[in-house]
Coordinates of C-alpha atoms in Angstrom, one line a residue:
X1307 CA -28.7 -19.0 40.6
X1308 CA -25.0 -20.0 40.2
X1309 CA -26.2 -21.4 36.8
X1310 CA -27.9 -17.4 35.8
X1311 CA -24.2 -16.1 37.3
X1312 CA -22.3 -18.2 35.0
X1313 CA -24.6 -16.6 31.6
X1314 CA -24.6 -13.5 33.0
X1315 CA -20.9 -13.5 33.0
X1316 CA -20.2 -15.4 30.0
X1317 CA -22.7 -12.5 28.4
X1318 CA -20.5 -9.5 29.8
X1319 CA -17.3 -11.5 28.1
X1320 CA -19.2 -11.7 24.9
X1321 CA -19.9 -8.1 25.0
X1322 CA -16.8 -7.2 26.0
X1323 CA -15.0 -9.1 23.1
X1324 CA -17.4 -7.5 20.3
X1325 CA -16.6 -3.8 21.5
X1326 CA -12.8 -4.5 21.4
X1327 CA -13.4 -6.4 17.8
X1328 CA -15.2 -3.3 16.8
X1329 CA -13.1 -0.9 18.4
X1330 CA -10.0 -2.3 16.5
X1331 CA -7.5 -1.0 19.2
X1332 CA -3.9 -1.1 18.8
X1333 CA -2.1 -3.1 21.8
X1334 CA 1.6 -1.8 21.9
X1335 CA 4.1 -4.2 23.3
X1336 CA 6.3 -1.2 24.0
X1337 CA 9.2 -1.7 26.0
X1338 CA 9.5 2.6 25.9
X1339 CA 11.8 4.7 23.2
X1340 CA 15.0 3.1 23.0
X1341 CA 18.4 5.2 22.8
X1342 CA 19.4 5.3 19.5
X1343 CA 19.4 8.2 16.5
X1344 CA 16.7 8.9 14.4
X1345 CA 15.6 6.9 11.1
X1346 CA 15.0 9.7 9.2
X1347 CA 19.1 10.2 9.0
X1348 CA 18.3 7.6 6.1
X1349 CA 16.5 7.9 2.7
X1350 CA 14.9 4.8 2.7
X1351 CA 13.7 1.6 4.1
X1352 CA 13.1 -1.6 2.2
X1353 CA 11.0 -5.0 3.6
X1354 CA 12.2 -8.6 2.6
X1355 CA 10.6 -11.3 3.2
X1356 CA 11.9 -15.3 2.5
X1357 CA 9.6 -18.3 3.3
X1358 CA 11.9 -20.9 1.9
X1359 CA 16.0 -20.3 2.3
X1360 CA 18.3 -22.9 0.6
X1361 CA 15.1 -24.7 -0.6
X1362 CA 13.9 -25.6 3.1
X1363 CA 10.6 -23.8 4.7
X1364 CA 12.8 -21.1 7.2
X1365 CA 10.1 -18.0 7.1
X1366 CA 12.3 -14.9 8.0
X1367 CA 11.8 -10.7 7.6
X1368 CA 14.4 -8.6 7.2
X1369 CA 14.1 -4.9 7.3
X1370 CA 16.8 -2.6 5.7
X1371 CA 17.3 1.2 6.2
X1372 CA 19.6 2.5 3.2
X1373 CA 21.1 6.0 2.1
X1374 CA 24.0 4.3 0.1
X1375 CA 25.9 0.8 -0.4
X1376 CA 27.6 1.4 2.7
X1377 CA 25.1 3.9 5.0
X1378 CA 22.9 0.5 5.9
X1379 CA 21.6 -0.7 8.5
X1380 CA 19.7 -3.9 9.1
X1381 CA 17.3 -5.7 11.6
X1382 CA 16.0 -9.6 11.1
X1383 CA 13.5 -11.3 12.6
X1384 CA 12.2 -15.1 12.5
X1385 CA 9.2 -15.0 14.7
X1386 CA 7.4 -12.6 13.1
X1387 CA 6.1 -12.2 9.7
X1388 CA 5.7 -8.6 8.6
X1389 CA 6.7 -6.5 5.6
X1390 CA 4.1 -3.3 4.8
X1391 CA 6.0 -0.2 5.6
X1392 CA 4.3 2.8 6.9
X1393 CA 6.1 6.1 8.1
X1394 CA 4.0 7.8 10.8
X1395 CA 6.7 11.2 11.9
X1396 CA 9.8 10.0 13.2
X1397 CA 8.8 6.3 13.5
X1398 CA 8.2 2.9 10.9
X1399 CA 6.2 0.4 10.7
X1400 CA 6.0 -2.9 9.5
X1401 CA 3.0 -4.2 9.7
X1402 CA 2.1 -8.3 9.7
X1403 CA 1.0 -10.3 6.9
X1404 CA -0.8 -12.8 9.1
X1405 CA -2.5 -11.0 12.0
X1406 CA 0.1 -11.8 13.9
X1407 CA 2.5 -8.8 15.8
X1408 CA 4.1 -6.4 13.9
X1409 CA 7.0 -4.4 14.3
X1410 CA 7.8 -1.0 15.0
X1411 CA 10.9 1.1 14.7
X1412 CA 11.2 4.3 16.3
X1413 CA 15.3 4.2 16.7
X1414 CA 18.4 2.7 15.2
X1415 CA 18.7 0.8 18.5
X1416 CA 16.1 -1.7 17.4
X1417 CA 12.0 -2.4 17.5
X1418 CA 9.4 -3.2 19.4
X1419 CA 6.2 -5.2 18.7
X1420 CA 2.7 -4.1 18.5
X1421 CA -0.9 -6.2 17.6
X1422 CA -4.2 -5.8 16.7
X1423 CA -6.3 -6.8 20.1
X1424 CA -8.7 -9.5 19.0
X1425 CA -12.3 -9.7 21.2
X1426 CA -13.2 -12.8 23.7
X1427 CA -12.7 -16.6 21.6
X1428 CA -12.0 -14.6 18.6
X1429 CA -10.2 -16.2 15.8
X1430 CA -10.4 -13.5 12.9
X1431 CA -7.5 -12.6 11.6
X1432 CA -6.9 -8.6 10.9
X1433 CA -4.4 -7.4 8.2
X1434 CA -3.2 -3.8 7.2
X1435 CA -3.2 -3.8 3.5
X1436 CA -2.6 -0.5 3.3
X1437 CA -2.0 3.0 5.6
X1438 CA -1.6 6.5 5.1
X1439 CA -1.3 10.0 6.8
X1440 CA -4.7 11.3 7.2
X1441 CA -5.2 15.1 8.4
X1442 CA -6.7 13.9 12.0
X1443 CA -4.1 11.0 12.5
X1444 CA -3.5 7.5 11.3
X1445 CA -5.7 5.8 8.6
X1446 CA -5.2 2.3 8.2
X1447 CA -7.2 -0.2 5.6
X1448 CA -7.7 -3.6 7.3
X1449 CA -8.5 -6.6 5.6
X1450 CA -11.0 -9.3 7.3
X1451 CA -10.1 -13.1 7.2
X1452 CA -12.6 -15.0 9.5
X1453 CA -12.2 -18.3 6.9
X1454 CA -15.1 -17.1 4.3
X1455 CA -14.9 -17.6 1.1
X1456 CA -16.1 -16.0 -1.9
X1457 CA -16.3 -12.7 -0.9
X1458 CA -13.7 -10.0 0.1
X1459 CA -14.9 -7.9 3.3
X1460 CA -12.3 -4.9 4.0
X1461 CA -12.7 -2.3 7.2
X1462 CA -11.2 1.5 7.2
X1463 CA -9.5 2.1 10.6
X1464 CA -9.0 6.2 11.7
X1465 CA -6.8 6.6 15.0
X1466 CA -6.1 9.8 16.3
X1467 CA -2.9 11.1 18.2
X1468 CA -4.6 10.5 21.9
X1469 CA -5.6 6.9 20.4
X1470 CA -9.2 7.4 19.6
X1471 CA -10.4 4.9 17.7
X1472 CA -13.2 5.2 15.0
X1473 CA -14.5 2.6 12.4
X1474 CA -15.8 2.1 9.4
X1475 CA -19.0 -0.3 8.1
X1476 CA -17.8 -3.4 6.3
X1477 CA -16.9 -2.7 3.2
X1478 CA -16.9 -5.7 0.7
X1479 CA -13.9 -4.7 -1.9
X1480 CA -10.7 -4.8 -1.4
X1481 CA -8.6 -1.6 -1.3
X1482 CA -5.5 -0.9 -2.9
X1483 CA -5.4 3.0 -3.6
X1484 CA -6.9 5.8 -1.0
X1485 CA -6.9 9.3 -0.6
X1486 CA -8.4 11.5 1.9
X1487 CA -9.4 14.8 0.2
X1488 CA -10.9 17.0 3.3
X1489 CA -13.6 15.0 5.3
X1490 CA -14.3 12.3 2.9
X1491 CA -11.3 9.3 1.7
X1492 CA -11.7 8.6 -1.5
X1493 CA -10.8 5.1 -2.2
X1494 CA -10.7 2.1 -5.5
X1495 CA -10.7 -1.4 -4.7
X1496 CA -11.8 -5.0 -6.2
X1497 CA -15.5 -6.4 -5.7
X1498 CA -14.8 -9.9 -6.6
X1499 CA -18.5 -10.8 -6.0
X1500 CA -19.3 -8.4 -9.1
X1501 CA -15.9 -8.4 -10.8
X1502 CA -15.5 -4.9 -11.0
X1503 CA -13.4 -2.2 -9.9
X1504 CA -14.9 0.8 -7.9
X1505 CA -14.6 4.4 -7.1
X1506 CA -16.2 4.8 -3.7
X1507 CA -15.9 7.3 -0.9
X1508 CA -16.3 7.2 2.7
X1509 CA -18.0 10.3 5.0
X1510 CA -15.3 10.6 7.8
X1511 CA -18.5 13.0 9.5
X1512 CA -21.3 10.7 9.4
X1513 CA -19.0 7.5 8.6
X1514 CA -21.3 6.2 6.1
X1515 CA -19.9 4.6 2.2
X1516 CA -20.7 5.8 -1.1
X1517 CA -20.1 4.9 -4.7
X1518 CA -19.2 7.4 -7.3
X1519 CA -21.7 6.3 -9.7
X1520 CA -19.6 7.0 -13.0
X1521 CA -17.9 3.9 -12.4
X1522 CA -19.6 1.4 -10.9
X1523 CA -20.9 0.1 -14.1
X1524 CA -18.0 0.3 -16.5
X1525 CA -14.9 -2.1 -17.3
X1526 CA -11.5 -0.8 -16.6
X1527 CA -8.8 -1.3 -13.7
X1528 CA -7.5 1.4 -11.8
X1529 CA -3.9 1.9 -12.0
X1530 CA -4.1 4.9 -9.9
X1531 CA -5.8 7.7 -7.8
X1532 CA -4.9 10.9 -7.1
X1533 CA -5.3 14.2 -6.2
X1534 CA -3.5 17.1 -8.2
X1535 CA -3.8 20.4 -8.5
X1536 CA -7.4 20.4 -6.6
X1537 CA -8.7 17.3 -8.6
X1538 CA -9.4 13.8 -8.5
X1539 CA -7.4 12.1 -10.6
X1540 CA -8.1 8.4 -12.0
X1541 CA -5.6 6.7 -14.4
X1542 CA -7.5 3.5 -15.8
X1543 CA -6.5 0.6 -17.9
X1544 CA -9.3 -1.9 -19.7
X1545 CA -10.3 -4.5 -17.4
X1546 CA -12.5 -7.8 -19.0
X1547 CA -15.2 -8.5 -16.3
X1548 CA -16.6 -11.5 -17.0
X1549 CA -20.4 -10.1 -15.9
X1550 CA -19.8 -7.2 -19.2
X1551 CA -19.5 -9.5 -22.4
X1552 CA -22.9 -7.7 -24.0
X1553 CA -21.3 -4.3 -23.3
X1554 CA -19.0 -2.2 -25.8
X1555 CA -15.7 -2.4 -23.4
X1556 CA -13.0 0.3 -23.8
X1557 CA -9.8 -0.9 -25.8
X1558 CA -7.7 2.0 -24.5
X1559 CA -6.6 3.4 -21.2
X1560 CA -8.2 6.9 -19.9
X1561 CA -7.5 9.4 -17.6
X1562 CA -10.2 11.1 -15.9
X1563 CA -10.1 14.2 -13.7
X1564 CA -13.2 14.8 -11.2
X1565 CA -14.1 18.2 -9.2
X1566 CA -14.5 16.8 -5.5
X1567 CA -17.2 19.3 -5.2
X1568 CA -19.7 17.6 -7.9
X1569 CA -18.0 14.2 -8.6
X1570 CA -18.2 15.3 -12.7
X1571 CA -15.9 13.5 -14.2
X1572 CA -14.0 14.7 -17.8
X1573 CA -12.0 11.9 -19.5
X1574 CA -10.0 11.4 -22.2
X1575 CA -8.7 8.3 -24.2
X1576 CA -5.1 7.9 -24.6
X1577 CA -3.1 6.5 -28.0
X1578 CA -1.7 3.0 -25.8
X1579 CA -2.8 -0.1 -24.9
X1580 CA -1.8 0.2 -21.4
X1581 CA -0.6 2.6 -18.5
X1582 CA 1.7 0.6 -16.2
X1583 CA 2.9 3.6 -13.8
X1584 CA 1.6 7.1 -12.9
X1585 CA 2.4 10.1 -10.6
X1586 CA 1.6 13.4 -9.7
X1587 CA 4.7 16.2 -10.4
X1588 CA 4.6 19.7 -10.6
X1589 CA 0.5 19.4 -9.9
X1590 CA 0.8 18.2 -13.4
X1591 CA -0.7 14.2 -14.3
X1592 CA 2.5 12.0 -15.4
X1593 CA 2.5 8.7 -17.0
X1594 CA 4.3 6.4 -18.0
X1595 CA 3.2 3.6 -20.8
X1596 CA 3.7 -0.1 -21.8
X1597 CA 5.0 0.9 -25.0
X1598 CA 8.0 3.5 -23.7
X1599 CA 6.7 7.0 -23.3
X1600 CA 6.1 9.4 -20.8
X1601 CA 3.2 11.6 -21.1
X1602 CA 2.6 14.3 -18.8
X1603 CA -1.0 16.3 -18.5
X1604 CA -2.5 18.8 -17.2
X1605 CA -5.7 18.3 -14.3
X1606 CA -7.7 19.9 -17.4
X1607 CA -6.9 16.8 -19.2
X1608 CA -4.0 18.9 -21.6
X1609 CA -1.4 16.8 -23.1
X1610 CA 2.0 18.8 -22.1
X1611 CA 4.5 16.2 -23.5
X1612 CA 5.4 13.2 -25.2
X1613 CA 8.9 11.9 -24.4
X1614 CA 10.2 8.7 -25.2
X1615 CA 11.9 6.5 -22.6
X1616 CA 13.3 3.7 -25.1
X1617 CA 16.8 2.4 -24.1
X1618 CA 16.6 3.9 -20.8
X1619 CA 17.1 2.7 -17.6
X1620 CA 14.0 3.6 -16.4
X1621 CA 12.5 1.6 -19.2
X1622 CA 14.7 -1.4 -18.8
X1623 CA 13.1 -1.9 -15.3
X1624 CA 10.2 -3.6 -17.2
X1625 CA 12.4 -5.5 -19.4
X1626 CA 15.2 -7.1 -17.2
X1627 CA 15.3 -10.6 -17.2
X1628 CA 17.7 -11.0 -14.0
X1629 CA 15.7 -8.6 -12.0
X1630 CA 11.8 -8.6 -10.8
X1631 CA 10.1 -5.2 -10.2
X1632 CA 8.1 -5.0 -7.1
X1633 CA 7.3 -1.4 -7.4
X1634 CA 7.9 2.2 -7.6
X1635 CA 7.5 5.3 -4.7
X1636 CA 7.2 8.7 -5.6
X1637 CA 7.9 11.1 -3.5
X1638 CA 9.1 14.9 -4.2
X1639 CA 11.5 14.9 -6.9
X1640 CA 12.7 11.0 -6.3
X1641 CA 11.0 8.2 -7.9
X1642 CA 12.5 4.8 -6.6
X1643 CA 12.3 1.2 -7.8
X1644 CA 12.8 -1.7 -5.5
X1645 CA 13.8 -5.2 -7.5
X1646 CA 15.3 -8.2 -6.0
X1647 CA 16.7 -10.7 -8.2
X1648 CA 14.7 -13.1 -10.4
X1649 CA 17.0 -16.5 -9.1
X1650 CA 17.7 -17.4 -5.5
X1651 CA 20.8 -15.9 -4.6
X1652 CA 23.3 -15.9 -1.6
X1653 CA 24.5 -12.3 -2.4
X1654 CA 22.4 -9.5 -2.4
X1655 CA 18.7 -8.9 -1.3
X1656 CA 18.1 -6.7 -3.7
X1657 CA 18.6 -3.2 -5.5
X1658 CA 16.7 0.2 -4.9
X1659 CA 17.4 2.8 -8.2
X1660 CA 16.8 5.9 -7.2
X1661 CA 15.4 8.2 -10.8
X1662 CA 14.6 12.0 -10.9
X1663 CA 11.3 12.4 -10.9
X1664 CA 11.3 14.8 -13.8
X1665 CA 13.7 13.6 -16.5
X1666 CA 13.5 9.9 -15.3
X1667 CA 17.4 9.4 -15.6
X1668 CA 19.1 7.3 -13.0
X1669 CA 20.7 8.9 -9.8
X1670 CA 21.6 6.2 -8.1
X1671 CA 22.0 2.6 -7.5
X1672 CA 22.3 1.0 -4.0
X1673 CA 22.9 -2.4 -3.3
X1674 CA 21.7 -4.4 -0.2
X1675 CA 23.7 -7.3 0.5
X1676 CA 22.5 -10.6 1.9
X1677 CA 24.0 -10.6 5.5
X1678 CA 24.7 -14.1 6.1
X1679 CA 25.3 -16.9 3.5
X1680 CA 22.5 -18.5 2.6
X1681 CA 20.2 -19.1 -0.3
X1682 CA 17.4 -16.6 -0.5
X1683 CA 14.6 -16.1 -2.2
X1684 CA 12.0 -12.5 -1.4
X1685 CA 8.6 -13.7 -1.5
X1686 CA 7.5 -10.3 -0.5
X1687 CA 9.3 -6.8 -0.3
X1688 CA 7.9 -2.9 -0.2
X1689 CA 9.8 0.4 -0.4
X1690 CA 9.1 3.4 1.3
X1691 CA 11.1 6.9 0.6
X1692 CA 11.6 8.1 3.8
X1693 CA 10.2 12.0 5.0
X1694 CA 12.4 14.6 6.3

């Protein structure tokens, strides 16, 4: 009988672990709202993060809130290991590259630390590779590591403002660009099983995946998704998949524009070899190409203009030798580059160059400054222009 107890228990623990592991709950190590101002007093918030300083394995994050060179304010931490920046209202978070805990900033008075709950003699580990504002709360992409190999297996996490939980099936890509265009999230990820890249959607009301069928069977990257101007908006470069050597593969980028009603898509070829930034302005399509220009479109697939971006300082973010471009936020009428420099260095961590959106010409220029003196090198950083 004691020996029936003992399964019977060991049986409830089980369960209890899967339906947290499904669940994906958010455990908040909250010590309460500190007393501090708000973060939104600054325009942006930069991650770095060092494994090796001065050549010796010292793993640290720093996270940086910036208006100007001298408006900064900074936090570091050695324990944990985080560096994703999401903005959910008033607070930020910086979520862990290792399933470990991540941090969470809701005042300039500090952070507190928050992790994914993991079920009974669980070992997976759960990353956020990417998040976003969705129109009933939080929507967070999660990426499974359980010690497989060969295949990618990601997970789409909703969680409402009362903390209800709902997830989605295993999906096996992994997702680097989402948007949720009323109840379905349209997303374009990597099946490395298939060496493609996919346009797929999820059903937020019956929580079930599809494919949009134009592209499952094609050859090109996506460089981005969008929706303008009541369209969705794909901006792909030519991708070699080693499964497609029989097949007439595209030499040129595209942009395609889709009705979310019936998924049609219209494309149309563009004179470049490749598209290596896009964004939505003015519910116009701009982009920007390997070769210097910026062409802007219409959702009807109208070129609008050409303008070249030779000699500029927009353009010489893809050309500077002393620099390295991590990437570049839109937001409004801002576009801003974060780039750290190429050498370790015991100076700075790094730069972010604030460019109007619309001409591309460069506002502004602010400098973070390495806070103690040591050699650093960013193995990781991310931007994020803060909302008002």
């Amino acid at each position: 009988m004691i020996k029936n107890m003992k399964k019977s228990r060991f049986l409830i623990l089980s369960i209890i672990g899967i339906i947290v592991i499904s669940l994906g709950i958010l455990n908040c190590n909250k010590l309460g709202k500190k007393a501090g101002e708000d973060l939104t007093k600054y325009d942006y918030v930069a991650s770095f993060y060092s494994i090796h300083q001065n050549g010796k394995m010292n793993p640290q994050t720093k996270i940086v809130f910036a208006s100007s060179d001298k408006e900064q304010l900074e936090f570091s931490d050695k324990v944990y290991t985080a560096g994703r920046l999401f903005q959910e209202g008033n607070t930020v978070l910086a979520y862990s590259f290792s399933g470990n805990k991540s941090l969470l900033f809701e005042s300039t008075a500090g952070y507190s630390t928050f992790s994914m709950a993991k079920g009974v003699f669980e070992s997976t580990i759960y990353t956020v590779e990417l998040a976003l504002n969705g129109t009933n709360g939080r929507i967070e992409v999660i990426n499974i590591d359980d010690g497989s190999v060969g295949e990618i297996r990601d997970i789409i996490r909703y969680t409402t403002p009362d903390h209800k939980v709902t997830t989605s099936p295993v999906i096996y890509s992994s997702i680097y660009r989402a948007v949720e265009i009323g109840t379905r999230l349209y997303f374009v990820g990597y099946d490395m099983v298939q060496d493609q890249y996919e346009l797929s959607y999820l059903d937020e009301e019956t929580n079930e995946l599809y494919y949009v069928d134009n592209w499952r069977y094609t050859s090109v990257s996506f460089e981005e998704l969008l929706y303008v101007n009541g369209k969705i908006v794909t901006v792909e470069n030519p991708y070699n998949s080693r499964f497609m050597k029989d097949i007439t593969l595209p030499e040129t980028p595209s942009l395609t524009s889709m009705d979310p009603d019936t998924l049609e898509p219209k494309s149309v070829s563009l004179d470049t070899k490749r598209i290596i930034s896009a964004y939505a302005y003015n519910d116009h399509i701009r982009l920007v190409t390997v070769d210097n220009h910026l062409l802007e479109y219409t959702t009807d697939l109208e070129l609008v203009s050409d303008r070249d971006l030779s000699g500029t300082d927009f353009a010489k973010l893809y050309t500077n030798t002393d620099y390295k471009l991590h990437g570049i936020r839109y937001l409004g009428n801002k576009a801003a580059a974060i780039v750290t420099p190429n050498t370790e260095t015991t100076t700075e961590l790094g730069k972010i160059l604030e460019f109007d959106a619309d001409t591309l010409t460069l506002q502004k220029s602010i400098t973070i400054p390495l806070s103690e003196n040591t050699g650093w090198k960013t193995d990781f950083v991310d931007l994020l222009i803060i909302e008002k």
